[in-house]
JSON list of C-alpha atoms in Angstrom, two decimals:
[
{"chain": "A", "resi": 1, "resn": "UNK", "atom": "CA", "xyz": [164.11, 62.76, 69.26]},
{"chain": "A", "resi": 2, "resn": "UNK", "atom": "CA", "xyz": [161.78, 62.38, 68.90]},
{"chain": "A", "resi": 3, "resn": "UNK", "atom": "CA", "xyz": [158.58, 63.24, 70.40]},
{"chain": "A", "resi": 4, "resn": "UNK", "atom": "CA", "xyz": [155.65, 64.02, 71.39]},
{"chain": "A", "resi": 5, "resn": "UNK", "atom": "CA", "xyz": [154.35, 66.32, 74.27]},
{"chain": "A", "resi": 6, "resn": "UNK", "atom": "CA", "xyz": [150.83, 67.54, 75.49]},
{"chain": "A", "resi": 7, "resn": "UNK", "atom": "CA", "xyz": [151.15, 71.43, 77.73]},
{"chain": "A", "resi": 8, "resn": "UNK", "atom": "CA", "xyz": [147.66, 72.76, 79.08]},
{"chain": "A", "resi": 9, "resn": "UNK", "atom": "CA", "xyz": [149.41, 75.86, 81.23]},
{"chain": "A", "resi": 10, "resn": "UNK", "atom": "CA", "xyz": [151.79, 77.73, 80.71]},
{"chain": "A", "resi": 11, "resn": "UNK", "atom": "CA", "xyz": [153.50, 75.76, 78.20]},
{"chain": "A", "resi": 12, "resn": "UNK", "atom": "CA", "xyz": [151.39, 76.61, 75.16]},
{"chain": "A", "resi": 13, "resn": "UNK", "atom": "CA", "xyz": [152.16, 78.96, 72.52]},
{"chain": "A", "resi": 14, "resn": "UNK", "atom": "CA", "xyz": [148.95, 80.69, 73.99]},
{"chain": "A", "resi": 15, "resn": "UNK", "atom": "CA", "xyz": [151.24, 81.60, 76.62]},
{"chain": "A", "resi": 16, "resn": "UNK", "atom": "CA", "xyz": [154.60, 83.96, 76.43]},
{"chain": "A", "resi": 17, "resn": "UNK", "atom": "CA", "xyz": [157.84, 83.19, 78.69]},
{"chain": "A", "resi": 18, "resn": "UNK", "atom": "CA", "xyz": [161.36, 82.81, 78.47]},
{"chain": "A", "resi": 19, "resn": "UNK", "atom": "CA", "xyz": [160.34, 78.48, 78.09]},
{"chain": "A", "resi": 20, "resn": "UNK", "atom": "CA", "xyz": [158.19, 79.06, 75.56]},
{"chain": "A", "resi": 21, "resn": "UNK", "atom": "CA", "xyz": [160.86, 81.52, 73.26]},
{"chain": "A", "resi": 22, "resn": "UNK", "atom": "CA", "xyz": [162.57, 78.18, 73.73]},
{"chain": "A", "resi": 23, "resn": "UNK", "atom": "CA", "xyz": [161.16, 75.61, 72.66]},
{"chain": "A", "resi": 24, "resn": "UNK", "atom": "CA", "xyz": [158.03, 75.77, 70.47]},
{"chain": "A", "resi": 25, "resn": "UNK", "atom": "CA", "xyz": [159.81, 77.15, 67.30]},
{"chain": "A", "resi": 26, "resn": "UNK", "atom": "CA", "xyz": [160.75, 72.86, 68.11]},
{"chain": "A", "resi": 27, "resn": "UNK", "atom": "CA", "xyz": [157.81, 72.26, 67.86]},
{"chain": "A", "resi": 28, "resn": "UNK", "atom": "CA", "xyz": [154.79, 71.12, 65.52]},
{"chain": "A", "resi": 29, "resn": "UNK", "atom": "CA", "xyz": [151.51, 73.06, 65.33]},
{"chain": "A", "resi": 30, "resn": "UNK", "atom": "CA", "xyz": [149.80, 72.68, 68.35]},
{"chain": "A", "resi": 31, "resn": "UNK", "atom": "CA", "xyz": [146.80, 70.52, 67.88]},
{"chain": "A", "resi": 32, "resn": "UNK", "atom": "CA", "xyz": [143.80, 71.27, 70.59]},
{"chain": "A", "resi": 33, "resn": "UNK", "atom": "CA", "xyz": [142.81, 67.85, 72.42]},
{"chain": "A", "resi": 34, "resn": "UNK", "atom": "CA", "xyz": [142.15, 67.64, 75.63]},
{"chain": "A", "resi": 35, "resn": "UNK", "atom": "CA", "xyz": [143.12, 64.45, 77.91]},
{"chain": "A", "resi": 36, "resn": "UNK", "atom": "CA", "xyz": [141.04, 62.36, 81.08]},
{"chain": "A", "resi": 37, "resn": "UNK", "atom": "CA", "xyz": [141.66, 64.91, 84.81]},
{"chain": "A", "resi": 38, "resn": "UNK", "atom": "CA", "xyz": [140.95, 67.97, 86.92]},
{"chain": "A", "resi": 39, "resn": "UNK", "atom": "CA", "xyz": [142.83, 71.17, 86.65]},
{"chain": "A", "resi": 40, "resn": "UNK", "atom": "CA", "xyz": [143.40, 73.44, 89.54]},
{"chain": "A", "resi": 41, "resn": "UNK", "atom": "CA", "xyz": [144.99, 76.21, 89.98]},
{"chain": "A", "resi": 42, "resn": "UNK", "atom": "CA", "xyz": [147.82, 77.71, 92.19]},
{"chain": "A", "resi": 43, "resn": "UNK", "atom": "CA", "xyz": [148.50, 80.99, 92.78]},
{"chain": "A", "resi": 44, "resn": "UNK", "atom": "CA", "xyz": [152.45, 82.11, 93.45]},
{"chain": "A", "resi": 45, "resn": "UNK", "atom": "CA", "xyz": [153.65, 85.44, 93.94]},
{"chain": "A", "resi": 46, "resn": "UNK", "atom": "CA", "xyz": [151.68, 87.57, 90.87]},
{"chain": "A", "resi": 47, "resn": "UNK", "atom": "CA", "xyz": [151.02, 85.14, 88.55]},
{"chain": "A", "resi": 48, "resn": "UNK", "atom": "CA", "xyz": [149.12, 81.66, 88.65]},
{"chain": "A", "resi": 49, "resn": "UNK", "atom": "CA", "xyz": [149.80, 78.10, 86.97]},
{"chain": "A", "resi": 50, "resn": "UNK", "atom": "CA", "xyz": [148.09, 75.14, 86.45]},
{"chain": "A", "resi": 51, "resn": "UNK", "atom": "CA", "xyz": [148.83, 71.49, 87.49]},
{"chain": "A", "resi": 52, "resn": "UNK", "atom": "CA", "xyz": [147.23, 67.91, 85.53]},
{"chain": "A", "resi": 53, "resn": "UNK", "atom": "CA", "xyz": [145.66, 65.04, 88.03]},
{"chain": "A", "resi": 54, "resn": "UNK", "atom": "CA", "xyz": [144.11, 61.73, 85.52]},
{"chain": "A", "resi": 55, "resn": "UNK", "atom": "CA", "xyz": [141.53, 60.60, 86.59]},
{"chain": "A", "resi": 56, "resn": "UNK", "atom": "CA", "xyz": [140.26, 57.55, 85.93]},
{"chain": "A", "resi": 57, "resn": "UNK", "atom": "CA", "xyz": [138.96, 55.98, 82.17]},
{"chain": "A", "resi": 58, "resn": "UNK", "atom": "CA", "xyz": [135.82, 55.06, 83.58]},
{"chain": "A", "resi": 59, "resn": "UNK", "atom": "CA", "xyz": [134.73, 58.65, 85.04]},
{"chain": "A", "resi": 60, "resn": "UNK", "atom": "CA", "xyz": [131.88, 60.28, 83.51]},
{"chain": "A", "resi": 61, "resn": "UNK", "atom": "CA", "xyz": [133.65, 63.45, 84.36]},
{"chain": "A", "resi": 62, "resn": "UNK", "atom": "CA", "xyz": [137.49, 65.27, 83.93]},
{"chain": "A", "resi": 63, "resn": "UNK", "atom": "CA", "xyz": [138.41, 66.65, 81.09]},
{"chain": "A", "resi": 64, "resn": "UNK", "atom": "CA", "xyz": [141.59, 68.83, 80.63]},
{"chain": "A", "resi": 65, "resn": "UNK", "atom": "CA", "xyz": [141.97, 70.68, 77.70]},
{"chain": "A", "resi": 66, "resn": "UNK", "atom": "CA", "xyz": [145.30, 71.63, 76.20]},
{"chain": "A", "resi": 67, "resn": "UNK", "atom": "CA", "xyz": [147.09, 71.42, 73.01]},
{"chain": "A", "resi": 68, "resn": "UNK", "atom": "CA", "xyz": [149.92, 68.84, 71.21]},
{"chain": "A", "resi": 69, "resn": "UNK", "atom": "CA", "xyz": [153.10, 69.51, 69.52]},
{"chain": "A", "resi": 70, "resn": "UNK", "atom": "CA", "xyz": [155.08, 67.32, 67.71]},
{"chain": "A", "resi": 71, "resn": "UNK", "atom": "CA", "xyz": [158.33, 68.09, 68.39]},
{"chain": "A", "resi": 72, "resn": "UNK", "atom": "CA", "xyz": [160.94, 68.97, 65.66]},
{"chain": "A", "resi": 73, "resn": "UNK", "atom": "CA", "xyz": [164.08, 67.57, 63.59]},
{"chain": "A", "resi": 74, "resn": "UNK", "atom": "CA", "xyz": [165.24, 70.41, 66.05]},
{"chain": "A", "resi": 75, "resn": "UNK", "atom": "CA", "xyz": [164.32, 69.28, 69.29]},
{"chain": "A", "resi": 76, "resn": "UNK", "atom": "CA", "xyz": [167.72, 67.28, 71.25]},
{"chain": "A", "resi": 77, "resn": "UNK", "atom": "CA", "xyz": [167.65, 65.82, 74.36]},
{"chain": "A", "resi": 78, "resn": "UNK", "atom": "CA", "xyz": [168.72, 69.67, 76.18]},
{"chain": "A", "resi": 79, "resn": "UNK", "atom": "CA", "xyz": [165.40, 70.82, 75.17]},
{"chain": "A", "resi": 80, "resn": "UNK", "atom": "CA", "xyz": [164.18, 67.83, 77.35]},
{"chain": "A", "resi": 81, "resn": "UNK", "atom": "CA", "xyz": [166.37, 68.10, 80.42]},
{"chain": "A", "resi": 82, "resn": "UNK", "atom": "CA", "xyz": [165.20, 72.27, 79.95]},
{"chain": "A", "resi": 83, "resn": "UNK", "atom": "CA", "xyz": [161.23, 70.52, 80.02]},
{"chain": "A", "resi": 84, "resn": "UNK", "atom": "CA", "xyz": [162.00, 68.42, 83.01]},
{"chain": "A", "resi": 85, "resn": "UNK", "atom": "CA", "xyz": [164.01, 72.08, 84.50]},
{"chain": "A", "resi": 86, "resn": "UNK", "atom": "CA", "xyz": [161.24, 74.18, 83.89]},
{"chain": "A", "resi": 87, "resn": "UNK", "atom": "CA", "xyz": [158.62, 72.25, 85.69]},
{"chain": "A", "resi": 88, "resn": "UNK", "atom": "CA", "xyz": [160.51, 70.76, 89.00]},
{"chain": "A", "resi": 89, "resn": "UNK", "atom": "CA", "xyz": [160.96, 67.14, 87.16]},
{"chain": "A", "resi": 90, "resn": "UNK", "atom": "CA", "xyz": [163.66, 64.72, 87.90]},
{"chain": "A", "resi": 91, "resn": "UNK", "atom": "CA", "xyz": [163.43, 61.59, 85.95]},
{"chain": "A", "resi": 92, "resn": "UNK", "atom": "CA", "xyz": [165.48, 60.68, 88.63]},
{"chain": "A", "resi": 93, "resn": "UNK", "atom": "CA", "xyz": [164.64, 61.69, 91.69]},
{"chain": "A", "resi": 94, "resn": "UNK", "atom": "CA", "xyz": [160.27, 61.25, 91.22]},
{"chain": "A", "resi": 95, "resn": "UNK", "atom": "CA", "xyz": [159.63, 62.27, 94.64]},
{"chain": "A", "resi": 96, "resn": "UNK", "atom": "CA", "xyz": [161.64, 64.57, 95.20]},
{"chain": "A", "resi": 97, "resn": "UNK", "atom": "CA", "xyz": [159.91, 66.12, 91.82]},
{"chain": "A", "resi": 98, "resn": "UNK", "atom": "CA", "xyz": [156.51, 68.18, 91.78]},
{"chain": "A", "resi": 99, "resn": "UNK", "atom": "CA", "xyz": [155.23, 67.16, 88.35]},
{"chain": "A", "resi": 100, "resn": "UNK", "atom": "CA", "xyz": [155.87, 63.46, 86.64]},
{"chain": "A", "resi": 101, "resn": "UNK", "atom": "CA", "xyz": [156.54, 63.21, 82.45]},
{"chain": "A", "resi": 102, "resn": "UNK", "atom": "CA", "xyz": [154.09, 60.55, 81.63]},
{"chain": "A", "resi": 103, "resn": "UNK", "atom": "CA", "xyz": [152.52, 59.26, 78.43]},
{"chain": "A", "resi": 104, "resn": "UNK", "atom": "CA", "xyz": [149.25, 59.59, 78.23]},
{"chain": "A", "resi": 105, "resn": "UNK", "atom": "CA", "xyz": [146.12, 58.93, 75.71]},
{"chain": "A", "resi": 106, "resn": "UNK", "atom": "CA", "xyz": [144.54, 62.61, 74.52]},
{"chain": "A", "resi": 107, "resn": "UNK", "atom": "CA", "xyz": [141.83, 62.72, 71.65]},
{"chain": "A", "resi": 108, "resn": "UNK", "atom": "CA", "xyz": [142.07, 65.57, 69.37]},
{"chain": "A", "resi": 109, "resn": "UNK", "atom": "CA", "xyz": [138.49, 66.02, 67.83]},
{"chain": "A", "resi": 110, "resn": "UNK", "atom": "CA", "xyz": [138.85, 64.39, 63.98]},
{"chain": "A", "resi": 111, "resn": "UNK", "atom": "CA", "xyz": [141.27, 63.04, 64.42]},
{"chain": "A", "resi": 112, "resn": "UNK", "atom": "CA", "xyz": [141.18, 60.20, 67.60]},
{"chain": "A", "resi": 113, "resn": "UNK", "atom": "CA", "xyz": [143.65, 59.39, 70.03]},
{"chain": "A", "resi": 114, "resn": "UNK", "atom": "CA", "xyz": [147.30, 60.27, 70.37]},
{"chain": "A", "resi": 115, "resn": "UNK", "atom": "CA", "xyz": [149.80, 59.63, 73.33]},
{"chain": "A", "resi": 116, "resn": "UNK", "atom": "CA", "xyz": [152.01, 62.02, 74.03]},
{"chain": "A", "resi": 117, "resn": "UNK", "atom": "CA", "xyz": [154.12, 63.19, 77.70]},
{"chain": "A", "resi": 118, "resn": "UNK", "atom": "CA", "xyz": [152.75, 65.35, 79.79]},
{"chain": "A", "resi": 119, "resn": "UNK", "atom": "CA", "xyz": [153.58, 66.18, 83.56]},
{"chain": "A", "resi": 120, "resn": "UNK", "atom": "CA", "xyz": [151.13, 65.70, 85.98]},
{"chain": "A", "resi": 121, "resn": "UNK", "atom": "CA", "xyz": [151.19, 66.72, 89.15]},
{"chain": "A", "resi": 122, "resn": "UNK", "atom": "CA", "xyz": [152.91, 64.76, 91.62]},
{"chain": "A", "resi": 123, "resn": "UNK", "atom": "CA", "xyz": [151.36, 65.91, 95.51]},
{"chain": "A", "resi": 124, "resn": "UNK", "atom": "CA", "xyz": [147.75, 65.05, 97.10]},
{"chain": "A", "resi": 125, "resn": "UNK", "atom": "CA", "xyz": [145.20, 68.14, 96.57]},
{"chain": "A", "resi": 126, "resn": "UNK", "atom": "CA", "xyz": [144.84, 70.38, 99.06]},
{"chain": "A", "resi": 127, "resn": "UNK", "atom": "CA", "xyz": [142.36, 72.82, 99.76]},
{"chain": "A", "resi": 128, "resn": "UNK", "atom": "CA", "xyz": [144.30, 75.46, 98.71]},
{"chain": "A", "resi": 129, "resn": "UNK", "atom": "CA", "xyz": [144.90, 74.88, 95.41]},
{"chain": "A", "resi": 130, "resn": "UNK", "atom": "CA", "xyz": [141.44, 76.16, 93.38]},
{"chain": "A", "resi": 131, "resn": "UNK", "atom": "CA", "xyz": [139.42, 73.91, 90.86]},
{"chain": "A", "resi": 132, "resn": "UNK", "atom": "CA", "xyz": [139.80, 75.06, 86.87]},
{"chain": "A", "resi": 133, "resn": "UNK", "atom": "CA", "xyz": [136.16, 74.42, 86.56]},
{"chain": "A", "resi": 134, "resn": "UNK", "atom": "CA", "xyz": [135.13, 73.22, 83.39]},
{"chain": "A", "resi": 135, "resn": "UNK", "atom": "CA", "xyz": [139.53, 72.45, 83.21]},
{"chain": "A", "resi": 136, "resn": "UNK", "atom": "CA", "xyz": [140.59, 75.13, 80.22]},
{"chain": "A", "resi": 137, "resn": "UNK", "atom": "CA", "xyz": [143.51, 77.19, 82.12]},
{"chain": "A", "resi": 138, "resn": "UNK", "atom": "CA", "xyz": [143.70, 79.58, 79.63]},
{"chain": "A", "resi": 139, "resn": "UNK", "atom": "CA", "xyz": [140.09, 80.29, 79.83]},
{"chain": "A", "resi": 140, "resn": "UNK", "atom": "CA", "xyz": [139.83, 80.42, 83.37]},
{"chain": "A", "resi": 141, "resn": "UNK", "atom": "CA", "xyz": [143.04, 83.42, 84.14]},
{"chain": "A", "resi": 142, "resn": "UNK", "atom": "CA", "xyz": [141.05, 85.16, 80.44]},
{"chain": "A", "resi": 143, "resn": "UNK", "atom": "CA", "xyz": [137.75, 85.28, 82.32]},
{"chain": "A", "resi": 144, "resn": "UNK", "atom": "CA", "xyz": [139.25, 86.43, 85.33]},
{"chain": "A", "resi": 145, "resn": "UNK", "atom": "CA", "xyz": [141.61, 88.52, 84.50]},
{"chain": "A", "resi": 146, "resn": "UNK", "atom": "CA", "xyz": [144.11, 86.36, 86.09]},
{"chain": "A", "resi": 147, "resn": "UNK", "atom": "CA", "xyz": [148.16, 86.54, 85.15]},
{"chain": "A", "resi": 148, "resn": "UNK", "atom": "CA", "xyz": [149.66, 83.51, 84.60]},
{"chain": "A", "resi": 149, "resn": "UNK", "atom": "CA", "xyz": [153.04, 82.75, 86.27]},
{"chain": "A", "resi": 150, "resn": "UNK", "atom": "CA", "xyz": [156.08, 85.00, 83.66]},
{"chain": "A", "resi": 151, "resn": "UNK", "atom": "CA", "xyz": [154.24, 86.40, 81.47]},
{"chain": "A", "resi": 152, "resn": "UNK", "atom": "CA", "xyz": [155.82, 89.08, 81.90]},
{"chain": "A", "resi": 153, "resn": "UNK", "atom": "CA", "xyz": [155.00, 90.72, 85.10]},
{"chain": "A", "resi": 154, "resn": "UNK", "atom": "CA", "xyz": [154.79, 87.48, 87.69]},
{"chain": "A", "resi": 155, "resn": "UNK", "atom": "CA", "xyz": [158.65, 86.25, 87.13]},
{"chain": "A", "resi": 156, "resn": "UNK", "atom": "CA", "xyz": [159.19, 82.25, 84.90]},
{"chain": "A", "resi": 157, "resn": "UNK", "atom": "CA", "xyz": [158.29, 79.44, 86.08]},
{"chain": "A", "resi": 158, "resn": "UNK", "atom": "CA", "xyz": [154.91, 76.13, 85.19]},
{"chain": "A", "resi": 159, "resn": "UNK", "atom": "CA", "xyz": [152.50, 74.12, 82.75]}
]
């Protein structure tokens, strides 16, 4: 099963959790990229995770940075189900899902654009969400000394 993903939060190689340990070995090397969108941080227990909301192509602001990963030969439908479960994404019941897996255009410096699946926030934004200036979740939590959800002491979950 051939897939391409854009991960922008706790599923990237910048974070260590049970899902990254299971899935990242089944994917090719990461390539830095960005999509049109805005990231917001959600605090859950002791950890944080990001949500991505797309912005229109005509918008002059709003970039969310992350990584593009191509699936390898050992990536299976079971792996995709694991990712969907982690992201609270049920393709059969999208209205009940916190995220929806959608194809987005990713800008990869020096390589143009590629299409990849990303998990997009499937709820309205609300004042309890913390905007991530600069659109980089890993930089946001590092600069503030925060912990990503699932990175050991905070439990397991999210992007």
